[in-house]
Coordinates of C-alpha atoms in Angstrom, one line a residue:
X20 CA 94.7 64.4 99.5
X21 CA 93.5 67.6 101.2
X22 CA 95.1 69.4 104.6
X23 CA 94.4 71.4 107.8
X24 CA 96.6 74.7 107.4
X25 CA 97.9 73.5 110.8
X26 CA 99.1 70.4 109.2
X27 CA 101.5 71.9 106.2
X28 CA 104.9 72.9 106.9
X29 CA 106.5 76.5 106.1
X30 CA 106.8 75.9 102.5
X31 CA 104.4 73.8 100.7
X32 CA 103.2 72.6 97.4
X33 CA 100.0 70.8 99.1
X34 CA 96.8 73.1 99.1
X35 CA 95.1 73.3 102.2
X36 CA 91.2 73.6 102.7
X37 CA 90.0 76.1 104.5
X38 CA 91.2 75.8 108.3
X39 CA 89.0 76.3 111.4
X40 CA 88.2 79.9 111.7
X41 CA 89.0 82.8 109.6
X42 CA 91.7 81.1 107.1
X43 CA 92.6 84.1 104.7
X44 CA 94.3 83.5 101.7
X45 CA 96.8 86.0 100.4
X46 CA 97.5 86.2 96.3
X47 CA 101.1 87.6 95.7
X48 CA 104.4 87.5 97.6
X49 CA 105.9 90.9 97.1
X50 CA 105.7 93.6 99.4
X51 CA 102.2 94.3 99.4
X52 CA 101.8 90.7 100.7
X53 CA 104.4 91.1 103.1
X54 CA 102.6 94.5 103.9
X55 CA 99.6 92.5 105.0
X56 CA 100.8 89.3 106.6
X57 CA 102.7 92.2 109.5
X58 CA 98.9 93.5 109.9
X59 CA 96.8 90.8 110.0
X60 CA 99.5 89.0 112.3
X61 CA 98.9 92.1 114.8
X62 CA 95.3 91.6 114.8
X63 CA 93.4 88.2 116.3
X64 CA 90.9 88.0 113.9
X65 CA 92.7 85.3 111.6
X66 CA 93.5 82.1 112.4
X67 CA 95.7 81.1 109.8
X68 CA 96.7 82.3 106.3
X69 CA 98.2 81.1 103.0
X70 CA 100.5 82.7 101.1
X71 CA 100.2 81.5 97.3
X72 CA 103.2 82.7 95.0
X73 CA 106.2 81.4 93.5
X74 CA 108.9 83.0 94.3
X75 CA 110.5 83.6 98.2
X76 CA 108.1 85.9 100.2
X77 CA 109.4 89.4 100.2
X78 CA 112.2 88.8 97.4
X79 CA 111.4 89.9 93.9
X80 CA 113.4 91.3 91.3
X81 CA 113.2 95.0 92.0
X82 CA 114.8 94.4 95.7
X83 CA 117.1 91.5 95.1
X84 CA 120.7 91.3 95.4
X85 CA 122.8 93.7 92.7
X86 CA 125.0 95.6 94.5
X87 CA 124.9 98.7 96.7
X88 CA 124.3 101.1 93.5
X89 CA 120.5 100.4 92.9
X90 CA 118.9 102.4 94.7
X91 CA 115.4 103.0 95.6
X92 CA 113.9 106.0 94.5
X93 CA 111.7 106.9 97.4
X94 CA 113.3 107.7 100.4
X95 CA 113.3 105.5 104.1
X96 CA 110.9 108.1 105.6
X97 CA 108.0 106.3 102.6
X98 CA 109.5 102.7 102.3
X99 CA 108.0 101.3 105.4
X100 CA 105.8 98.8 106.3
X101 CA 104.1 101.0 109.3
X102 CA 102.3 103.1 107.2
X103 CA 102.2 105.8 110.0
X104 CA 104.4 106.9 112.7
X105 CA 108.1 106.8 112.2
X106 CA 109.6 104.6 109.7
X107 CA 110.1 101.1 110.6
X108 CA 112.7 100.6 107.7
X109 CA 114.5 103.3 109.4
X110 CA 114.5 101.9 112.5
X111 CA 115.7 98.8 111.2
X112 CA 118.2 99.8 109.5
X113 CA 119.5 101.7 112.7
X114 CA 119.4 99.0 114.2
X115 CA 121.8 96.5 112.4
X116 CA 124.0 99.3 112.2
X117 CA 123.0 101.3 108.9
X118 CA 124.2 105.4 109.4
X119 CA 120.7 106.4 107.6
X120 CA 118.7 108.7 107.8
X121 CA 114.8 109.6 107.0
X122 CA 116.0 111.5 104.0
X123 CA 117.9 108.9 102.5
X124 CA 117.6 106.7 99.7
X125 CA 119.4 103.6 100.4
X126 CA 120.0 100.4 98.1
X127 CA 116.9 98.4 96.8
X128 CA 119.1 95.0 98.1
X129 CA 118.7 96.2 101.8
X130 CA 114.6 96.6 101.3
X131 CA 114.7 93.2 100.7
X132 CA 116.4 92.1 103.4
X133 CA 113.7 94.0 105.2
X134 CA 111.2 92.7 103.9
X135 CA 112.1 89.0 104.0
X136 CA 112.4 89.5 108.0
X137 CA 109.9 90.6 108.6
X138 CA 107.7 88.2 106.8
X139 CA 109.8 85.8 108.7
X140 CA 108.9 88.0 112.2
X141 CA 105.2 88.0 111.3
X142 CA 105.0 84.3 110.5
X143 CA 106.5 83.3 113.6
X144 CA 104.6 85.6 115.5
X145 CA 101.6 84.2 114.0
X146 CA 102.8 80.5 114.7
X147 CA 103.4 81.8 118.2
X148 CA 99.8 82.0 119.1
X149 CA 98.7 78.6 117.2
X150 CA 97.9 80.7 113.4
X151 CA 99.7 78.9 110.9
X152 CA 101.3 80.4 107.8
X153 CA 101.6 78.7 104.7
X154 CA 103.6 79.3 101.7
X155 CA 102.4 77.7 98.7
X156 CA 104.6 77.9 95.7
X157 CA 101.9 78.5 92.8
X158 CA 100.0 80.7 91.1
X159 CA 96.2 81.6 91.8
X160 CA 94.3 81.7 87.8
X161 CA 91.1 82.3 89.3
X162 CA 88.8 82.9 92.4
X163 CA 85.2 81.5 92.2
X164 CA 82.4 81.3 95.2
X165 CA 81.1 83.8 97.2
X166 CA 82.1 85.1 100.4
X167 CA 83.1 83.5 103.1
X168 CA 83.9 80.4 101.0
X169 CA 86.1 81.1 97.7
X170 CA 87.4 78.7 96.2
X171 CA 90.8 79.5 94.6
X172 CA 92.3 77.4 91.2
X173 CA 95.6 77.4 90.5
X174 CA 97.7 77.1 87.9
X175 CA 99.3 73.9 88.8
X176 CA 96.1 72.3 88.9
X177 CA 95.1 72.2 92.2
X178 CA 92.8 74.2 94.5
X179 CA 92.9 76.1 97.9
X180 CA 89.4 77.3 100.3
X181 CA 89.3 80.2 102.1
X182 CA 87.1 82.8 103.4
X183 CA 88.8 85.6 102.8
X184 CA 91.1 86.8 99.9
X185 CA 93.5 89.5 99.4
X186 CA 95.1 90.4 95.9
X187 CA 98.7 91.6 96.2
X188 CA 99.9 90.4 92.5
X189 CA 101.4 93.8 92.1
X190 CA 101.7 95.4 88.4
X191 CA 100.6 93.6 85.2
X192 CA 102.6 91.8 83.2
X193 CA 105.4 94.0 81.4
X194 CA 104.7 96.1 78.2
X195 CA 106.3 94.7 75.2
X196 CA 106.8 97.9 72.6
X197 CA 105.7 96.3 69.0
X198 CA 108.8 96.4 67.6
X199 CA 110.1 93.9 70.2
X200 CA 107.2 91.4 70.3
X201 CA 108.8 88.7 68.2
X202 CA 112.3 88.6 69.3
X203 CA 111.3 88.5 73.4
X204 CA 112.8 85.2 73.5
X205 CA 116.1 86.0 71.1
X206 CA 119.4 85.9 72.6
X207 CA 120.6 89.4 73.3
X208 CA 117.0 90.7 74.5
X209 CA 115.8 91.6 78.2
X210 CA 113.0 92.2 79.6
X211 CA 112.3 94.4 82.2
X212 CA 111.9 93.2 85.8
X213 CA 114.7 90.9 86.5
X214 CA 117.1 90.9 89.0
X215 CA 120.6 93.3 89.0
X216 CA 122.4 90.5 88.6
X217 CA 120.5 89.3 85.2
X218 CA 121.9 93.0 83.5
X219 CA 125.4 91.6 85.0
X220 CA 126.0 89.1 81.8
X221 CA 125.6 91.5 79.0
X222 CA 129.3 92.4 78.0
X223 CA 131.4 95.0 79.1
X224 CA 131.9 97.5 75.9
X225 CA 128.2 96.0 74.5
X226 CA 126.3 98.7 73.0
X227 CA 123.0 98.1 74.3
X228 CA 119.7 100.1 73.7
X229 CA 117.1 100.5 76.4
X230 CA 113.5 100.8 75.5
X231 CA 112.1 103.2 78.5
X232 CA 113.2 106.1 80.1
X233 CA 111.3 106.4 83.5
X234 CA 112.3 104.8 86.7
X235 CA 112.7 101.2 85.6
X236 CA 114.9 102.3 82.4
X237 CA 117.1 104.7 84.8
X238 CA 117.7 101.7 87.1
X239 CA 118.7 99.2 84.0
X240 CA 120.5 101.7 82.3
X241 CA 123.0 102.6 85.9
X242 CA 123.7 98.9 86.1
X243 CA 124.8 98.7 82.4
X244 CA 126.9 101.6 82.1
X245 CA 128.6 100.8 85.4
X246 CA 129.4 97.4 84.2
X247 CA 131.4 99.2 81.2
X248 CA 128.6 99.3 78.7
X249 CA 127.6 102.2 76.2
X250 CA 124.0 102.9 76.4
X251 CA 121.1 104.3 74.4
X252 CA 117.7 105.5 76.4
X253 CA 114.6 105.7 73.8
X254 CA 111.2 106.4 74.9
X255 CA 107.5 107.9 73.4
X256 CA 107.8 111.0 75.5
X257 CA 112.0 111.1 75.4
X258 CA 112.1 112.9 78.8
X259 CA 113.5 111.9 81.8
X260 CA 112.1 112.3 85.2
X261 CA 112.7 114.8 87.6
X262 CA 115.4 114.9 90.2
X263 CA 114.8 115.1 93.8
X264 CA 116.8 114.6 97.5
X265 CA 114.3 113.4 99.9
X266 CA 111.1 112.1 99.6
X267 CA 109.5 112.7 103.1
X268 CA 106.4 113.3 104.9
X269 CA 106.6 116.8 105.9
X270 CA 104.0 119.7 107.5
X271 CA 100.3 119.3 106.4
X272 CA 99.0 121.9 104.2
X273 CA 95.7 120.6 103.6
X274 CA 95.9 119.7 100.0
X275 CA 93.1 116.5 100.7
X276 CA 90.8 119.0 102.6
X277 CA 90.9 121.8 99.4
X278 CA 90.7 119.3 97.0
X279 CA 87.8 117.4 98.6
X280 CA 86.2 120.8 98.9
X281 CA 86.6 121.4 95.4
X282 CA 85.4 117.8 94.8
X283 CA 82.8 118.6 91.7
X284 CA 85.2 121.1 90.2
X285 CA 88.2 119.1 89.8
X286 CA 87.7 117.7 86.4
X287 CA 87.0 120.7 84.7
X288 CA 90.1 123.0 83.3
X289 CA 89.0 126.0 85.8
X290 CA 89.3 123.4 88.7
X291 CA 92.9 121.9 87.5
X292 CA 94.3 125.5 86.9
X293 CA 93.3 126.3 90.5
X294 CA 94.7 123.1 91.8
X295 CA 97.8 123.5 90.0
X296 CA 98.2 127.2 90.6
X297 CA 97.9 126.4 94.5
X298 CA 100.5 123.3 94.4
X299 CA 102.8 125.8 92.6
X300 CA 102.6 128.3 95.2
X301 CA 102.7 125.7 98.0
X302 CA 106.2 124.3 96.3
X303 CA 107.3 127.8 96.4
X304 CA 106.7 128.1 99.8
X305 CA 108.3 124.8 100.8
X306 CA 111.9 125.3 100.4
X307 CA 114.1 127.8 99.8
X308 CA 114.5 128.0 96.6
X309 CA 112.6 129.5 93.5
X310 CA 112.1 126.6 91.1
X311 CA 108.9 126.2 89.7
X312 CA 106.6 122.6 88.9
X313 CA 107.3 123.2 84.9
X314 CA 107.1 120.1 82.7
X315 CA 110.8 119.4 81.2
X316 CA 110.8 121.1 77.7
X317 CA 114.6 121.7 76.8
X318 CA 116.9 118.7 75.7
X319 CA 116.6 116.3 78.4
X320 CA 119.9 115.9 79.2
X321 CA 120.5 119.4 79.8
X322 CA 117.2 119.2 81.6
X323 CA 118.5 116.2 84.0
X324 CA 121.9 118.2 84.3
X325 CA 120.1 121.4 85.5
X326 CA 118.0 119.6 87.8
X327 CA 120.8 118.0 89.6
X328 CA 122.3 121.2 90.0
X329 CA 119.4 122.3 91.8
X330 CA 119.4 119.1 93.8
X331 CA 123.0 119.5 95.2
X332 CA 122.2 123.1 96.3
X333 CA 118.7 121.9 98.0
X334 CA 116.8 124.5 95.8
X335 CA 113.7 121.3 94.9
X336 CA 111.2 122.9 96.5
X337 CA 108.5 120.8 95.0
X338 CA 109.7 117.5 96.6
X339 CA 108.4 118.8 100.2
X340 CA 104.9 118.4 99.5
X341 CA 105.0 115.4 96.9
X342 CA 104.3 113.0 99.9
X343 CA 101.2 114.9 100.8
X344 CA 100.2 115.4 97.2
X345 CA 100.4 111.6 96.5
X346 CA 98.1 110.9 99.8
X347 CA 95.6 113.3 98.8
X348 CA 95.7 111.7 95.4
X349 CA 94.9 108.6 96.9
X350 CA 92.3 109.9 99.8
X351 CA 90.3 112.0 97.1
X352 CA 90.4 110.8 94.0
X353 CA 89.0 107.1 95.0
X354 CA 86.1 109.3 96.5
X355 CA 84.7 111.0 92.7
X356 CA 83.6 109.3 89.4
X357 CA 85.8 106.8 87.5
X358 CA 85.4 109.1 84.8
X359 CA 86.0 112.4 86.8
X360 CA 89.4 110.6 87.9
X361 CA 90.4 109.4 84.4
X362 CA 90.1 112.7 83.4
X363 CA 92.1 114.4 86.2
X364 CA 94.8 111.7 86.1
X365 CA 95.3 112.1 82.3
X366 CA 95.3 116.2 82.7
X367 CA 98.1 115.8 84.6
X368 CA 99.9 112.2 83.8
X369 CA 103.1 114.3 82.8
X370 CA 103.6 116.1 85.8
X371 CA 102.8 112.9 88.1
X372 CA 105.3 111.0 85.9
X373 CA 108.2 113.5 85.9
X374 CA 107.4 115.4 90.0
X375 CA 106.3 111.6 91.4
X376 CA 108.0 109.4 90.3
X377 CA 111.6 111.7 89.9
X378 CA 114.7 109.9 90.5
X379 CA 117.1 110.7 93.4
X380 CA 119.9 113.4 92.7
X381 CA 122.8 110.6 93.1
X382 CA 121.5 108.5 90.2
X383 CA 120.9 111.9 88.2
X384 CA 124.6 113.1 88.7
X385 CA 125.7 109.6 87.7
X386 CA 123.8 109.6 84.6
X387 CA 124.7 113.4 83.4
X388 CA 128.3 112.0 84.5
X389 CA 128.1 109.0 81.8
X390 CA 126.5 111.7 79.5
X391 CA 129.6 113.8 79.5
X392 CA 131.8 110.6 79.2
X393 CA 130.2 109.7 76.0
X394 CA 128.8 106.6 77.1
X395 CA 124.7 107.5 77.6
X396 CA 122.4 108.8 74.9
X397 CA 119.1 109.8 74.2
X398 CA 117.5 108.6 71.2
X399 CA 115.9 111.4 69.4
X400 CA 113.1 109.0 68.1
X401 CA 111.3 105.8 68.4
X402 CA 112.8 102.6 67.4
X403 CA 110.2 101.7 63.4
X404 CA 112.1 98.4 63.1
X405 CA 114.3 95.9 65.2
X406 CA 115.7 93.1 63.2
X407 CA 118.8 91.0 63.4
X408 CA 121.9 92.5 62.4
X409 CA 123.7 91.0 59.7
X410 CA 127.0 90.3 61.9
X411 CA 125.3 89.7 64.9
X412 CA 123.7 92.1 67.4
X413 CA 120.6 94.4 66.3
X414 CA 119.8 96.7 63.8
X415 CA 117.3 99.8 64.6
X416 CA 115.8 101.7 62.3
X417 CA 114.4 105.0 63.6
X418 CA 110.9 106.1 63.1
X419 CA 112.3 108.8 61.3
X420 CA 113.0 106.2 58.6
X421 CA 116.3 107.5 57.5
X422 CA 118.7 106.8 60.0
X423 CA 119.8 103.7 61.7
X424 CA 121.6 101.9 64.7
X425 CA 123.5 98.9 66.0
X426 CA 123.6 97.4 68.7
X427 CA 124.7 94.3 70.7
X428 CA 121.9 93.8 73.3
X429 CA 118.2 95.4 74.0
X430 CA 116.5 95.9 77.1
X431 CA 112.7 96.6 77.4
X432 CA 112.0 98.3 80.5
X433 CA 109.2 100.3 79.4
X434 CA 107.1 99.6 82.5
X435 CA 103.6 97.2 83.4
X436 CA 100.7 96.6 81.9
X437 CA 98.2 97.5 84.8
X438 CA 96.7 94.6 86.3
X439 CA 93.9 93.1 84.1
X440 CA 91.8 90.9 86.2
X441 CA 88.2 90.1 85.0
X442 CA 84.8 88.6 86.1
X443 CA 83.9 86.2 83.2
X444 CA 80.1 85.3 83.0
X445 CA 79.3 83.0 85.5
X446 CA 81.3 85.5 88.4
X447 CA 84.4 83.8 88.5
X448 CA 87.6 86.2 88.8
X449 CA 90.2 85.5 85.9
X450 CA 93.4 86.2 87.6
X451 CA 95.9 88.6 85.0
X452 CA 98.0 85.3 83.8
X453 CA 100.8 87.4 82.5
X454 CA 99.6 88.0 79.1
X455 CA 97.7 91.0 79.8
X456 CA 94.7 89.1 78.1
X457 CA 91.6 87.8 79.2
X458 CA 90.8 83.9 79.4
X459 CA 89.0 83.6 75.9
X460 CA 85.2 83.9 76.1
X461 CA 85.7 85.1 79.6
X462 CA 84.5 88.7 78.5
X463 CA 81.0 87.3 77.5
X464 CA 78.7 88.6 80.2
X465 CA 81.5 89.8 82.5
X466 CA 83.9 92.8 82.7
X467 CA 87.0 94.2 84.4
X468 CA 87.4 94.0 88.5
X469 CA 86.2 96.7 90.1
X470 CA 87.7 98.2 93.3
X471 CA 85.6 100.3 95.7
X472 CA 86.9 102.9 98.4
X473 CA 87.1 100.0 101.0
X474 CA 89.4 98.2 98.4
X475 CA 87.0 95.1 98.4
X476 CA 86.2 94.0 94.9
X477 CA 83.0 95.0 93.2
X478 CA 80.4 92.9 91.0
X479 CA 78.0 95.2 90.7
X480 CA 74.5 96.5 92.2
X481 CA 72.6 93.9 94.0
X482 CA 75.7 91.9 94.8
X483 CA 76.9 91.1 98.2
X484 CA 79.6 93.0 99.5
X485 CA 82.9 90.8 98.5
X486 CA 85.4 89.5 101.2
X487 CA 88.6 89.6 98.3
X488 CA 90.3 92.7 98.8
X489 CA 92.8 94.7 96.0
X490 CA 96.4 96.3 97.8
X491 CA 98.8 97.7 96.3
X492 CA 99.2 97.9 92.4
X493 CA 95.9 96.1 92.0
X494 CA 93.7 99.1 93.3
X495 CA 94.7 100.7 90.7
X496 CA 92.9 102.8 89.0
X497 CA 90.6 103.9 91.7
X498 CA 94.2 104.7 93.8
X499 CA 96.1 106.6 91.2
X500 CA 99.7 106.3 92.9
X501 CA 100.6 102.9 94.3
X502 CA 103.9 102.1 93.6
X503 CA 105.3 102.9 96.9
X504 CA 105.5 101.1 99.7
X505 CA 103.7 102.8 102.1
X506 CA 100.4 102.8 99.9
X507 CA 101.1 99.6 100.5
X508 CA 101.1 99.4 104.4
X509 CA 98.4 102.1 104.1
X510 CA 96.1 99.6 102.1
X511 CA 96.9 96.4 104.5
X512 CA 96.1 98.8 107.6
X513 CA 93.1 99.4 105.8
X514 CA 91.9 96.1 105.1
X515 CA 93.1 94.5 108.7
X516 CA 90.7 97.0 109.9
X517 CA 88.2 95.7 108.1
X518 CA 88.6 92.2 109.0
X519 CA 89.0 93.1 112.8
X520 CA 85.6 94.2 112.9
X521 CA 83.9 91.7 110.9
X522 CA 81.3 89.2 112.3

């Protein structure tokens, strides 16, 4: 039995064909979705949309309920759904009471709150004026047809028409580190995203090892060692990320002009050493202070302990102009070769990991304060072997090969796979399942999703141009830095456009 859009109520697990008019079809319901269901329902092209995704719109692990001590690691001024202007998380928060400020990073619990209203603002605002919005709880596998009538397949079976598509799935499914693979499903093994609340259940005294250390293994290891556990970080590169207090739009200083300037020179070593020797002057220039944009090379710990000194006396200089640094990233970068952009992305993947993606200075001090205590370590190698210890728990054996470990619990949180969605032969899109793999056979005659400048999907020359758009994690690579929220609101802005000025 097949329904108008009109017809379904707020939450279905019918599939609507398409409706009269524009009927758009959004793929994800994290905050890239939410990002574009507050555009499109500001605009009049669209008449009604559908939401396909099985969780609650707006709620996923990394902003679910956990407690006030998760925080987010980019600050309100960037985690907004406006993606210009001042911040509408800031002015919600205001609002209901919150003493915040633009600077501030605040719990990941109250994004979600955010989020969730309003999705539930621009749904009724949509319903207001006669534009229905439909949640379906399922999975898209794949998009087929052409544009103006695609034809989506999902993974219960069924199907869902519509004439426009946008992508929000967000990252990949998670990296698994080969030592780990078998025992994902053993007792006494997490992976990496699930809800605060999840990290709640291991044991209080449990010694528990945490595969990671970037953003994802910071956050995992806080909640364990504030629930009373002992903690091990271990990690390929065994550095920690940098430590920052605000992360904020601030005064322009042209970086996306020089860069775009200097275009055809970026890839090449004399272009990065000019790049990087102006970013380090423009740090230098933006705060007070006098520390320089130097990869971490001493022990990490006494690294992260340095850096938070730093922090608390507001000598960061760099983090002034990280905002604008990412936006050029991700207004120049989509603008050169694939290759050119590989190449300048891995020249500098250390400094984008540490300087970007640093953590605030609370969670720093509370790390270097469990350091001191005795209860937070940093491997010194990579896990060779994990294997069930012979009284319960796990036993690592260092890649060393001549020391080992137990411990109780282990938590992989070594970060996404990037998204891995293909064409297969006959031009059908294979949606990333979760597996990080291809449908087999579906490589035959196809190849990997390409995203153009526009963020509409790409089959190649001679094709007509697509009407399934990529936000959010799933433009990546052609935008290098998308795991805030603002390149999220920035891509929905983008593509609302787009639709607001189609025939």
């Amino acid at each position: 039995m097949s329904y108008s859009a009109s017809e379904l109520p707020e939450t279905s697990s019918t599939r609507p064909d398409a409706a009269p008019g524009r009927h758009v079809a959004i793929v994800g319901g994290g905050p890239t979705a939410v990002a574009a269901l507050v555009q499109l329902a500001s605009g009049s092209a669209v008449q009604s949309v559908s939401i396909i995704a099985p969780n609650d719109i707006g709620l996923t692990p990394a902003f679910s309920a956990g407690g006030s001590r998760v925080l987010c690691n980019t600050s309100v001024d960037v985690t907004s759904l406006s993606p210009d202007g001042r911040s509408d998380l800031l002015d919600y928060l205001v609002g209901r009471g919150w003493p915040v400020s633009s600077t501030d990073f605040v719990p990941r619990y109250l994004v979600g709150c955010y989020l969730r209203e309003r999705y539930l603002q621009a749904r009724s605002a949509m319903r207001r004026t006669r534009r229905p919005v439909t949640h379906v709880r399922d999975r898209v596998v794949s998009i087929s047809g052409g544009p103006g009538t695609y034809r989506l397949v999902l993974a219960g079976g069924d199907e869902l028409f519509a004439g426009d598509v946008l992508i929000c799935t967000g990252g990949g499914a998670p990296k698994i580190p080969e030592v780990l693979e078998s025992h994902v499903n053993s007792p006494g093994v997490t992976v990496m995203p699930v809800a605060p609340s999840r990290l709640h259940e291991v044991p209080p005294g449990s010694r528990v090892l945490v595969l990671g250390s970037k953003l994802g293994a910071v956050d995992a290891a806080l909640v364990l060692l504030e629930n009373g556990c002992v903690v091990t970080l271990s990690s390929p590169s065994g550095r920690l990320p940098a430590v920052r207090t605000r992360l904020v739009r601030g005064r322009a200083h042209g970086v996306a002009e020089q860069w775009r300037a200097r275009a055809a020179h970026l890839a090449t070593q004399e272009g990065l050493r000019h790049v990087t020797r102006r970013l380090v002057r423009l740090a230098r220039s933006a705060g007070a202070g006098t520390a320089g944009v130097e990869p971490a090379r001493r022990d990490p710990l006494d690294q992260l302990a340095a850096e938070a000194a730093r922090a608390a006396a507001d000598d960061v200089p760099w983090q002034d102009i990280v905002s604008e640094v990412i936006d050029a990233m991700n207004s120049v970068l989509p603008e050169i070769s694939a290759d050119h952009r590989q190449r300048i992305m891995e020249s500098c993947r250390e400094s984008v990991s540490r300087y970007v993606s640093a953590i605030p200075e609370r969670n720093a001090r509370r790390l270097v304060s469990h350091a001191r205590a005795g209860r937070l370590t940093l491997a010194g190698g990579l896990a060779r072997s994990i294997s069930p210890g012979p009284e319960g728990g796990w036993r690592v054996v260092w890649a060393d090969g001549g020391t080992s470990a137990g411990f109780d619990h282990i938590v992989s949180a070594v970060g996404h796979r990037r998204p891995q969605h293909r064409f297969d032969a006959s031009g059908t899109i294979i949606l990333d399942g979760g597996a990080g793999q291809p449908r087999p056979g579906s490589e035959a005659g196809g190849g990997p999703v390409r995203v153009r400048r526009d963020l509409r999907l790409d089959r190649g020359p001679g094709t007509p141009a697509e009407r399934i758009w990529a936000l959010g994690a799933t433009a990546w690579p052609t935008f290098p830095v998308v795991n805030y929220l603002r390149a999220s609101a920035q891509h929905a802005a983008l593509v609302s456009a787009q639709l607001e000025g189609a025939d």
